[in-house]
Amino acid sequence: MSSTERVLMGPGPSDVPPRVLEALSRPTIGHLDPVFLEVLDEAQAMLRQVFGTKNALTLPMSATGSAGMETCFVNLLESGERALICRNGVFGGRMAEVARRCGAEVTLVDAPWGKAIDPDDVAKAATEGSFKVLGIVHAETSTGVLQDLSPFRAIADSCGALLLVDAVTSLGGVAVDLDRMGIDAVYSGTQKCLSCPPGLSPVSFSERARQVLSTRKTPVQSWYFDLNLIGRYFGDERVYHHTAPVNMIFALHEALRLVLEEGLQARYARHREQAAALQRGLQALGLELPVEESVRLPPLTLVRIPDGIDDRAVRAKLLADHGLEIGGGLGDFKGKAWRIGLMGASATPQHVKLCLGALEEALR
Ligand SMILES: *Cc1c(COP(=O)(O)O)cnc(C)c1O
């Protein structure tokens, strides 16, 4: 197979730096080898730093971001319990579906696609009895909206709920600050702002969430995602549960080292600055950005496709002429918008320049 050079500016995966690819190709060793266990411990410690937490139960699940979502819901919800889910795009909708499949009774709070969830609407829904979980997406990749999480701890408390957050596209690109925000359960993915290949889903559970987990009345519905079992491999016992994806952990370890070498604040600033440059450039080309500036997500910009422009033809041309991948629209925005990602190693001035130049040429 010939190697394919691509520039990844879609909704993930993002460009993977050479150091991460080198780590991925290190010789495979055993998942109980002391050298590997040290790498694993370090990766967990670095994940805590990037998540902004002291949570002991912080680990990478062996599957993509959606598996992290399933992990949070199956471990915290039991059949017949109630979940309050905020939905303003694909991923909030997926949360609701996953919660229902856990046997939960789901109450939805909707906002239009391209808008943030209104905390007042959630506070109102929270007065309708008690809930086990309040689920919300931090960075809605289907629309390019960043949700301010600060009002939601108090709302979750008002209805006795655990606060469960999707940080798949925010982790490593936008501050997540678990402990400061009082988030009880969170999941992310490796292929977005961490710039590692897809395949792992970092999750973290607060002490309160761990308590809920350890006092369940019924076993977790999924054997593979059962954190009571997985926690025994990640803890001191090192009890075999499944074979850790050793090389992916090497890659994650290196990706996290790169994040921390850059520094979290510098990394967030880089994402903001490049997003602002991209957005100015897009507007200068006469393109419309449907999401209001105050809630625009730096790692992902939604662009309205101008009337009379063929969505697929433009994206095919960018790929053929420049090896450049941008994303199409999802759900309500299918065929109506492009999604341009500036995630991790893909958030650079060179990426912005290439994308603006290529789009200008393709639109002409
Ligand atoms: C990408 C994404 C997911 C799903 O992750 P996969 O790795 O594709 O399974 C979930 N939530 C959000 C917000 C995402 O952007």
Tab-separated table of C-alpha atoms and ligand atoms in Angstrom:
chain	number	residue	atom	x	y	z
A	1	MET	CA	0.000	0.000	0.000
A	2	SER	CA	1.380	3.401	-0.921
A	3	SER	CA	1.403	6.017	1.788
A	4	THR	CA	-1.099	8.826	1.412
A	5	GLU	CA	-0.200	12.349	2.419
A	6	ARG	CA	-3.190	14.176	3.813
A	7	VAL	CA	-3.789	17.373	5.687
A	8	LEU	CA	-6.568	16.643	8.175
A	9	MET	CA	-8.886	19.592	8.802
A	10	GLY	CA	-12.145	17.753	9.278
A	11	PRO	CA	-14.012	16.893	12.493
A	12	GLY	CA	-11.300	14.341	13.402
A	13	PRO	CA	-8.974	12.597	13.060
A	14	SER	CA	-6.470	15.460	13.100
A	15	ASP	CA	-2.863	15.387	11.871
A	16	VAL	CA	-0.705	13.066	13.955
A	17	PRO	CA	2.803	14.429	14.740
A	18	PRO	CA	5.846	12.267	13.801
A	19	ARG	CA	6.764	11.750	17.465
A	20	VAL	CA	3.376	10.128	18.096
A	21	LEU	CA	3.680	7.916	15.004
A	22	GLU	CA	7.141	6.821	16.180
A	23	ALA	CA	5.748	5.913	19.588
A	24	LEU	CA	3.003	3.904	17.902
A	25	SER	CA	5.594	1.864	16.004
A	26	ARG	CA	7.726	0.923	19.016
A	27	PRO	CA	8.134	-2.848	19.516
A	28	THR	CA	5.053	-4.295	21.152
A	29	ILE	CA	5.616	-5.550	24.700
A	30	GLY	CA	3.364	-7.353	27.163
A	31	HIS	CA	0.491	-5.495	28.806
A	32	LEU	CA	1.748	-6.642	32.226
A	33	ASP	CA	5.410	-5.853	31.502
A	34	PRO	CA	6.684	-3.453	34.211
A	35	VAL	CA	8.013	-1.124	31.516
A	36	PHE	CA	4.570	-0.895	29.967
A	37	LEU	CA	2.859	-0.431	33.335
A	38	GLU	CA	5.103	2.537	34.008
A	39	VAL	CA	4.103	4.106	30.689
A	40	LEU	CA	0.469	3.460	31.561
A	41	ASP	CA	0.806	5.092	34.996
A	42	GLU	CA	2.450	8.120	33.419
A	43	ALA	CA	-0.250	8.370	30.764
A	44	GLN	CA	-2.913	8.350	33.481
A	45	ALA	CA	-1.070	11.030	35.461
A	46	MET	CA	-0.824	13.216	32.342
A	47	LEU	CA	-4.499	12.654	31.552
A	48	ARG	CA	-5.372	13.953	35.027
A	49	GLN	CA	-3.387	17.112	34.299
A	50	VAL	CA	-5.080	17.711	30.955
A	51	PHE	CA	-8.542	16.991	32.402
A	52	GLY	CA	-7.791	19.276	35.377
A	53	THR	CA	-8.595	16.651	37.996
A	54	LYS	CA	-7.289	14.627	40.897
A	55	ASN	CA	-9.780	11.817	40.152
A	56	ALA	CA	-8.137	8.447	40.850
A	57	LEU	CA	-10.411	6.758	38.311
A	58	THR	CA	-8.962	8.403	35.195
A	59	LEU	CA	-8.003	6.043	32.385
A	60	PRO	CA	-8.119	5.432	28.642
A	61	MET	CA	-10.863	3.034	27.536
A	62	SER	CA	-9.775	0.671	24.749
A	63	ALA	CA	-12.063	1.998	22.013
A	64	THR	CA	-13.102	5.297	20.393
A	65	GLY	CA	-14.960	8.252	21.903
A	66	SER	CA	-18.403	6.689	21.512
A	67	ALA	CA	-17.222	3.837	23.735
A	68	GLY	CA	-16.301	6.427	26.353
A	69	MET	CA	-19.872	7.685	26.100
A	70	GLU	CA	-21.229	4.147	26.603
A	71	THR	CA	-18.813	3.629	29.504
A	72	CYS	CA	-20.126	6.666	31.383
A	73	PHE	CA	-23.789	5.804	30.865
A	74	VAL	CA	-23.681	2.032	31.457
A	75	ASN	CA	-21.696	2.439	34.645
A	76	LEU	CA	-23.846	5.196	36.153
A	77	LEU	CA	-27.377	4.322	35.041
A	78	GLU	CA	-29.502	1.373	36.085
A	79	SER	CA	-32.673	0.291	34.365
A	80	GLY	CA	-35.663	2.489	35.213
A	81	GLU	CA	-33.603	5.486	36.380
A	82	ARG	CA	-34.023	8.942	34.903
A	83	ALA	CA	-31.574	10.901	32.758
A	84	LEU	CA	-31.821	14.561	31.741
A	85	ILE	CA	-30.055	15.018	28.409
A	86	CYS	CA	-29.268	18.268	26.582
A	87	ARG	CA	-29.431	18.005	22.789
A	88	ASN	CA	-28.342	20.599	20.232
A	89	GLY	CA	-26.638	18.346	17.718
A	90	VAL	CA	-25.698	14.781	16.844
A	91	PHE	CA	-23.768	13.931	19.970
A	92	GLY	CA	-26.415	15.033	22.477
A	93	GLY	CA	-28.815	12.881	20.461
A	94	ARG	CA	-26.412	9.955	20.687
A	95	MET	CA	-26.212	10.415	24.481
A	96	ALA	CA	-30.010	10.132	24.692
A	97	GLU	CA	-29.983	6.957	22.583
A	98	VAL	CA	-27.268	5.366	24.711
A	99	ALA	CA	-29.087	6.293	27.954
A	100	ARG	CA	-32.327	4.754	26.624
A	101	ARG	CA	-30.492	1.553	25.773
A	102	CYS	CA	-29.389	1.402	29.421
A	103	GLY	CA	-33.096	1.205	30.244
A	104	ALA	CA	-33.214	4.780	31.503
A	105	GLU	CA	-36.169	7.133	31.154
A	106	VAL	CA	-34.828	10.107	29.198
A	107	THR	CA	-36.002	13.701	29.425
A	108	LEU	CA	-34.624	15.883	26.627
A	109	VAL	CA	-33.824	19.582	26.684
A	110	ASP	CA	-33.393	20.769	23.120
A	111	ALA	CA	-31.828	23.824	21.544
A	112	PRO	CA	-31.735	24.547	17.813
A	113	TRP	CA	-28.738	23.227	15.908
A	114	GLY	CA	-26.002	25.856	15.882
A	115	LYS	CA	-27.096	27.382	19.217
A	116	ALA	CA	-25.913	26.691	22.759
A	117	ILE	CA	-28.176	24.989	25.302
A	118	ASP	CA	-29.998	27.571	27.433
A	119	PRO	CA	-29.239	26.790	31.110
A	120	ASP	CA	-32.636	28.232	32.103
A	121	ASP	CA	-34.388	25.553	30.031
A	122	VAL	CA	-32.365	22.858	31.789
A	123	ALA	CA	-33.001	24.376	35.228
A	124	LYS	CA	-36.714	24.310	34.464
A	125	ALA	CA	-36.657	20.658	33.366
A	126	ALA	CA	-34.639	19.842	36.496
A	127	THR	CA	-37.581	20.917	38.679
A	128	GLU	CA	-39.576	17.953	37.331
A	129	GLY	CA	-38.412	15.471	39.964
A	130	SER	CA	-35.029	13.925	40.529
A	131	PHE	CA	-32.586	12.577	37.949
A	132	LYS	CA	-29.653	10.204	38.182
A	133	VAL	CA	-27.624	11.860	35.431
A	134	LEU	CA	-27.515	15.236	33.685
A	135	GLY	CA	-25.732	14.803	30.340
A	136	ILE	CA	-24.349	17.634	28.216
A	137	VAL	CA	-21.864	18.040	25.351
A	138	HIS	CA	-19.040	20.524	25.945
A	139	ALA	CA	-17.924	20.862	22.318
A	140	GLU	CA	-20.668	19.869	19.828
A	141	THR	CA	-18.636	18.805	16.805
A	142	SER	CA	-21.694	18.470	14.572
A	143	THR	CA	-22.419	22.217	14.823
A	144	GLY	CA	-19.259	23.933	16.093
A	145	VAL	CA	-20.850	25.215	19.305
A	146	LEU	CA	-18.938	25.516	22.592
A	147	GLN	CA	-21.114	25.123	25.675
A	148	ASP	CA	-20.331	27.140	28.805
A	149	LEU	CA	-20.464	24.449	31.496
A	150	SER	CA	-20.351	26.742	34.536
A	151	PRO	CA	-24.119	26.845	35.313
A	152	PHE	CA	-24.584	23.081	35.148
A	153	ARG	CA	-23.103	21.868	38.461
A	154	ALA	CA	-25.730	23.854	40.363
A	155	ILE	CA	-28.503	22.617	38.068
A	156	ALA	CA	-27.375	19.003	38.519
A	157	ASP	CA	-27.388	19.525	42.297
A	158	SER	CA	-30.920	20.926	42.167
A	159	CYS	CA	-32.199	17.572	40.868
A	160	GLY	CA	-29.723	15.255	42.616
A	161	ALA	CA	-27.939	14.335	39.388
A	162	LEU	CA	-24.405	13.418	38.494
A	163	LEU	CA	-22.994	15.793	35.869
A	164	LEU	CA	-21.827	13.831	32.804
A	165	VAL	CA	-19.927	15.694	30.068
A	166	ASP	CA	-18.834	14.866	26.513
A	167	ALA	CA	-15.367	16.397	26.119
A	168	VAL	CA	-14.382	14.519	22.970
A	169	THR	CA	-13.567	17.613	20.921
A	170	SER	CA	-12.611	19.922	23.782
A	171	LEU	CA	-9.900	17.925	25.590
A	172	GLY	CA	-6.496	19.354	24.643
A	173	GLY	CA	-8.006	22.246	22.650
A	174	VAL	CA	-10.272	24.018	25.130
A	175	ALA	CA	-9.972	23.971	28.951
A	176	VAL	CA	-12.104	21.207	30.464
A	177	ASP	CA	-11.282	21.767	34.189
A	178	LEU	CA	-13.168	18.811	35.664
A	179	ASP	CA	-12.636	19.561	39.325
A	180	ARG	CA	-13.295	23.283	39.047
A	181	MET	CA	-16.511	22.662	37.079
A	182	GLY	CA	-17.629	19.878	39.435
A	183	ILE	CA	-17.990	17.362	36.610
A	184	ASP	CA	-18.672	13.805	37.817
A	185	ALA	CA	-18.050	11.795	34.680
A	186	VAL	CA	-16.379	12.716	31.425
A	187	TYR	CA	-15.220	11.010	28.257
A	188	SER	CA	-13.033	12.115	25.384
A	189	GLY	CA	-11.239	10.705	22.353
A	190	THR	CA	-7.671	10.597	21.128
A	191	GLN	CA	-8.102	11.698	17.495
A	192	LYS	CA	-9.359	15.227	18.011
A	193	CYS	CA	-7.364	17.879	19.909
A	194	LEU	CA	-4.904	15.334	21.361
A	195	SER	CA	-3.697	14.543	17.796
A	196	CYS	CA	-3.233	10.837	18.354
A	197	PRO	CA	-4.790	8.212	16.052
A	198	PRO	CA	-8.371	7.138	16.837
A	199	GLY	CA	-8.699	4.151	19.157
A	200	LEU	CA	-8.753	5.239	22.803
A	201	SER	CA	-11.253	7.116	24.913
A	202	PRO	CA	-9.959	8.811	28.065
A	203	VAL	CA	-12.581	8.819	30.825
A	204	SER	CA	-12.608	10.166	34.375
A	205	PHE	CA	-15.010	9.592	37.286
A	206	SER	CA	-15.266	11.749	40.422
A	207	GLU	CA	-15.386	10.210	43.910
A	208	ARG	CA	-19.140	10.723	43.914
A	209	ALA	CA	-19.485	8.846	40.606
A	210	ARG	CA	-17.246	6.063	41.945
A	211	GLN	CA	-19.500	5.767	44.964
A	212	VAL	CA	-22.522	5.361	42.699
A	213	LEU	CA	-20.627	2.767	40.692
A	214	SER	CA	-19.616	0.709	43.712
A	215	THR	CA	-23.104	0.700	45.254
A	216	ARG	CA	-25.103	-0.342	42.175
A	217	LYS	CA	-27.999	-2.711	42.764
A	218	THR	CA	-27.441	-4.515	39.443
A	219	PRO	CA	-24.215	-5.415	37.604
A	220	VAL	CA	-23.106	-3.051	34.819
A	221	GLN	CA	-24.940	-4.215	31.662
A	222	SER	CA	-21.705	-4.293	29.631
A	223	TRP	CA	-18.955	-6.646	30.743
A	224	TYR	CA	-16.334	-4.956	28.540
A	225	PHE	CA	-17.056	-1.434	29.810
A	226	ASP	CA	-17.529	-2.368	33.485
A	227	LEU	CA	-15.272	0.051	35.381
A	228	ASN	CA	-15.535	-2.056	38.539
A	229	LEU	CA	-13.627	-4.749	36.640
A	230	ILE	CA	-11.389	-2.489	34.532
A	231	GLY	CA	-10.412	-0.512	37.634
A	232	ARG	CA	-8.709	-3.622	38.995
A	233	TYR	CA	-6.274	-3.720	36.057
A	234	PHE	CA	-5.543	0.005	36.363
A	235	GLY	CA	-5.221	-0.245	40.156
A	236	ASP	CA	-2.551	-1.988	42.231
A	237	GLU	CA	-3.899	-5.478	41.616
A	238	ARG	CA	-3.218	-5.492	37.859
A	239	VAL	CA	-5.892	-8.138	37.331
A	240	TYR	CA	-6.250	-9.138	33.680
A	241	HIS	CA	-9.520	-7.913	32.155
A	242	HIS	CA	-8.691	-7.426	28.465
A	243	THR	CA	-5.359	-6.940	26.724
A	244	ALA	CA	-4.509	-3.248	26.830
A	245	PRO	CA	-3.820	-1.858	23.324
A	246	VAL	CA	-0.149	-1.432	24.152
A	247	ASN	CA	0.979	0.554	21.104
A	248	MET	CA	-1.976	2.928	21.272
A	249	ILE	CA	-1.043	3.643	24.893
A	250	PHE	CA	2.524	4.419	23.753
A	251	ALA	CA	1.040	6.842	21.222
A	252	LEU	CA	-1.269	8.470	23.766
A	253	HIS	CA	1.619	8.834	26.208
A	254	GLU	CA	3.647	10.691	23.591
A	255	ALA	CA	0.670	12.820	22.489
A	256	LEU	CA	0.089	13.875	26.107
A	257	ARG	CA	3.774	14.696	26.527
A	258	LEU	CA	3.483	17.018	23.528
A	259	VAL	CA	0.397	18.670	25.028
A	260	LEU	CA	2.146	19.312	28.349
A	261	GLU	CA	5.421	20.415	26.740
A	262	GLU	CA	3.481	23.095	24.888
A	263	GLY	CA	1.594	24.005	28.066
A	264	LEU	CA	-2.177	23.909	28.433
A	265	GLN	CA	-2.784	27.661	28.374
A	266	ALA	CA	-0.504	28.144	25.345
A	267	ARG	CA	-2.277	25.307	23.564
A	268	TYR	CA	-5.737	26.740	24.219
A	269	ALA	CA	-4.528	30.173	23.074
A	270	ARG	CA	-3.126	28.654	19.868
A	271	HIS	CA	-6.502	27.068	19.102
A	272	ARG	CA	-8.304	30.371	19.735
A	273	GLU	CA	-5.865	32.400	17.637
A	274	GLN	CA	-5.873	30.057	14.658
A	275	ALA	CA	-9.649	29.769	14.776
A	276	ALA	CA	-9.963	33.553	14.760
A	277	ALA	CA	-7.601	33.791	11.764
A	278	LEU	CA	-9.516	31.085	9.894
A	279	GLN	CA	-12.860	32.715	10.619
A	280	ARG	CA	-11.660	36.159	9.483
A	281	GLY	CA	-10.325	34.583	6.286
A	282	LEU	CA	-13.542	32.707	5.584
A	283	GLN	CA	-15.604	35.851	6.046
A	284	ALA	CA	-13.217	37.734	3.750
A	285	LEU	CA	-14.036	35.117	1.099
A	286	GLY	CA	-17.694	36.059	1.549
A	287	LEU	CA	-18.549	32.875	3.426
A	288	GLU	CA	-21.094	32.845	6.217
A	289	LEU	CA	-20.471	31.377	9.681
A	290	PRO	CA	-23.858	30.334	11.089
A	291	VAL	CA	-22.730	30.030	14.728
A	292	GLU	CA	-22.766	33.216	16.802
A	293	GLU	CA	-19.242	34.400	17.613
A	294	SER	CA	-19.666	34.188	21.416
A	295	VAL	CA	-20.282	30.411	21.315
A	296	ARG	CA	-18.004	29.439	18.421
A	297	LEU	CA	-15.868	26.407	19.120
A	298	PRO	CA	-12.186	27.104	18.314
A	299	PRO	CA	-11.356	23.521	17.200
A	300	LEU	CA	-14.275	23.356	14.745
A	301	THR	CA	-15.819	26.017	12.534
A	302	LEU	CA	-19.146	25.597	10.765
A	303	VAL	CA	-19.327	27.279	7.329
A	304	ARG	CA	-22.517	27.708	5.308
A	305	ILE	CA	-22.146	26.324	1.786
A	306	PRO	CA	-23.067	29.166	-0.601
A	307	ASP	CA	-26.106	28.664	-2.838
A	308	GLY	CA	-25.278	26.953	-6.098
A	309	ILE	CA	-22.060	25.393	-4.801
A	310	ASP	CA	-21.735	21.617	-5.001
A	311	ASP	CA	-20.701	20.370	-1.547
A	312	ARG	CA	-19.176	17.082	-2.667
A	313	ALA	CA	-17.404	18.523	-5.708
A	314	VAL	CA	-15.619	21.146	-3.594
A	315	ARG	CA	-14.523	18.640	-0.967
A	316	ALA	CA	-13.359	16.192	-3.654
A	317	LYS	CA	-11.325	18.974	-5.293
A	318	LEU	CA	-9.652	19.970	-2.007
A	319	LEU	CA	-8.696	16.344	-1.453
A	320	ALA	CA	-7.462	15.753	-5.006
A	321	ASP	CA	-5.543	19.027	-5.462
A	322	HIS	CA	-4.179	19.569	-1.949
A	323	GLY	CA	-4.673	16.312	-0.035
A	324	LEU	CA	-6.821	18.483	2.221
A	325	GLU	CA	-9.732	16.968	4.124
A	326	ILE	CA	-12.529	19.111	5.531
A	327	GLY	CA	-15.800	17.746	6.900
A	328	GLY	CA	-19.269	17.772	5.390
A	329	GLY	CA	-22.384	18.638	7.351
A	330	LEU	CA	-24.032	16.167	9.734
A	331	GLY	CA	-27.721	15.781	10.548
A	332	ASP	CA	-29.605	19.072	10.077
A	333	PHE	CA	-26.541	20.547	8.323
A	334	LYS	CA	-26.003	17.726	5.833
A	335	GLY	CA	-25.308	19.278	2.420
A	336	LYS	CA	-25.737	22.765	3.910
A	337	ALA	CA	-22.475	23.341	5.769
A	338	TRP	CA	-18.837	22.381	5.907
A	339	ARG	CA	-17.032	21.665	9.152
A	340	ILE	CA	-13.443	22.825	9.265
A	341	GLY	CA	-11.362	21.427	12.088
A	342	LEU	CA	-8.353	23.074	13.717
A	343	MET	CA	-7.537	20.392	16.214
A	344	GLY	CA	-4.219	19.819	17.974
A	345	ALA	CA	-1.384	19.577	15.438
A	346	SER	CA	-3.803	20.795	12.733
A	347	ALA	CA	-4.258	24.192	14.403
A	348	THR	CA	-1.369	26.072	12.783
A	349	PRO	CA	-1.009	29.184	10.580
A	350	GLN	CA	0.101	26.904	7.709
A	351	HIS	CA	-3.113	24.905	7.949
A	352	VAL	CA	-5.210	28.078	7.996
A	353	LYS	CA	-3.379	29.481	4.982
A	354	LEU	CA	-3.597	26.254	2.994
A	355	CYS	CA	-7.297	25.870	3.702
A	356	LEU	CA	-8.212	29.467	2.813
A	357	GLY	CA	-6.165	29.356	-0.397
A	358	ALA	CA	-7.573	26.003	-1.455
A	359	LEU	CA	-11.158	27.050	-0.725
A	360	GLU	CA	-10.774	30.326	-2.606
A	361	GLU	CA	-9.487	28.442	-5.627
A	362	ALA	CA	-12.173	25.747	-5.439
A	363	LEU	CA	-15.002	28.286	-5.132
A	364	ARG	CA	-13.771	30.172	-8.206
B	1	LIG	C1	-16.100	12.446	17.607
B	1	LIG	C2	-17.082	12.652	18.698
B	1	LIG	C3	-17.662	11.584	19.394
B	1	LIG	C4	-17.483	10.153	18.994
B	1	LIG	O1	-16.190	9.736	18.997
B	1	LIG	P1	-15.728	8.492	18.077
B	1	LIG	O2	-14.263	8.459	18.342
B	1	LIG	O3	-16.087	8.854	16.671
B	1	LIG	O4	-16.430	7.287	18.544
B	1	LIG	C5	-18.494	11.876	20.462
B	1	LIG	N1	-18.766	13.146	20.821
B	1	LIG	C6	-18.247	14.194	20.164
B	1	LIG	C7	-18.569	15.571	20.612
B	1	LIG	C8	-17.383	13.982	19.085
B	1	LIG	O5	-16.874	15.030	18.436
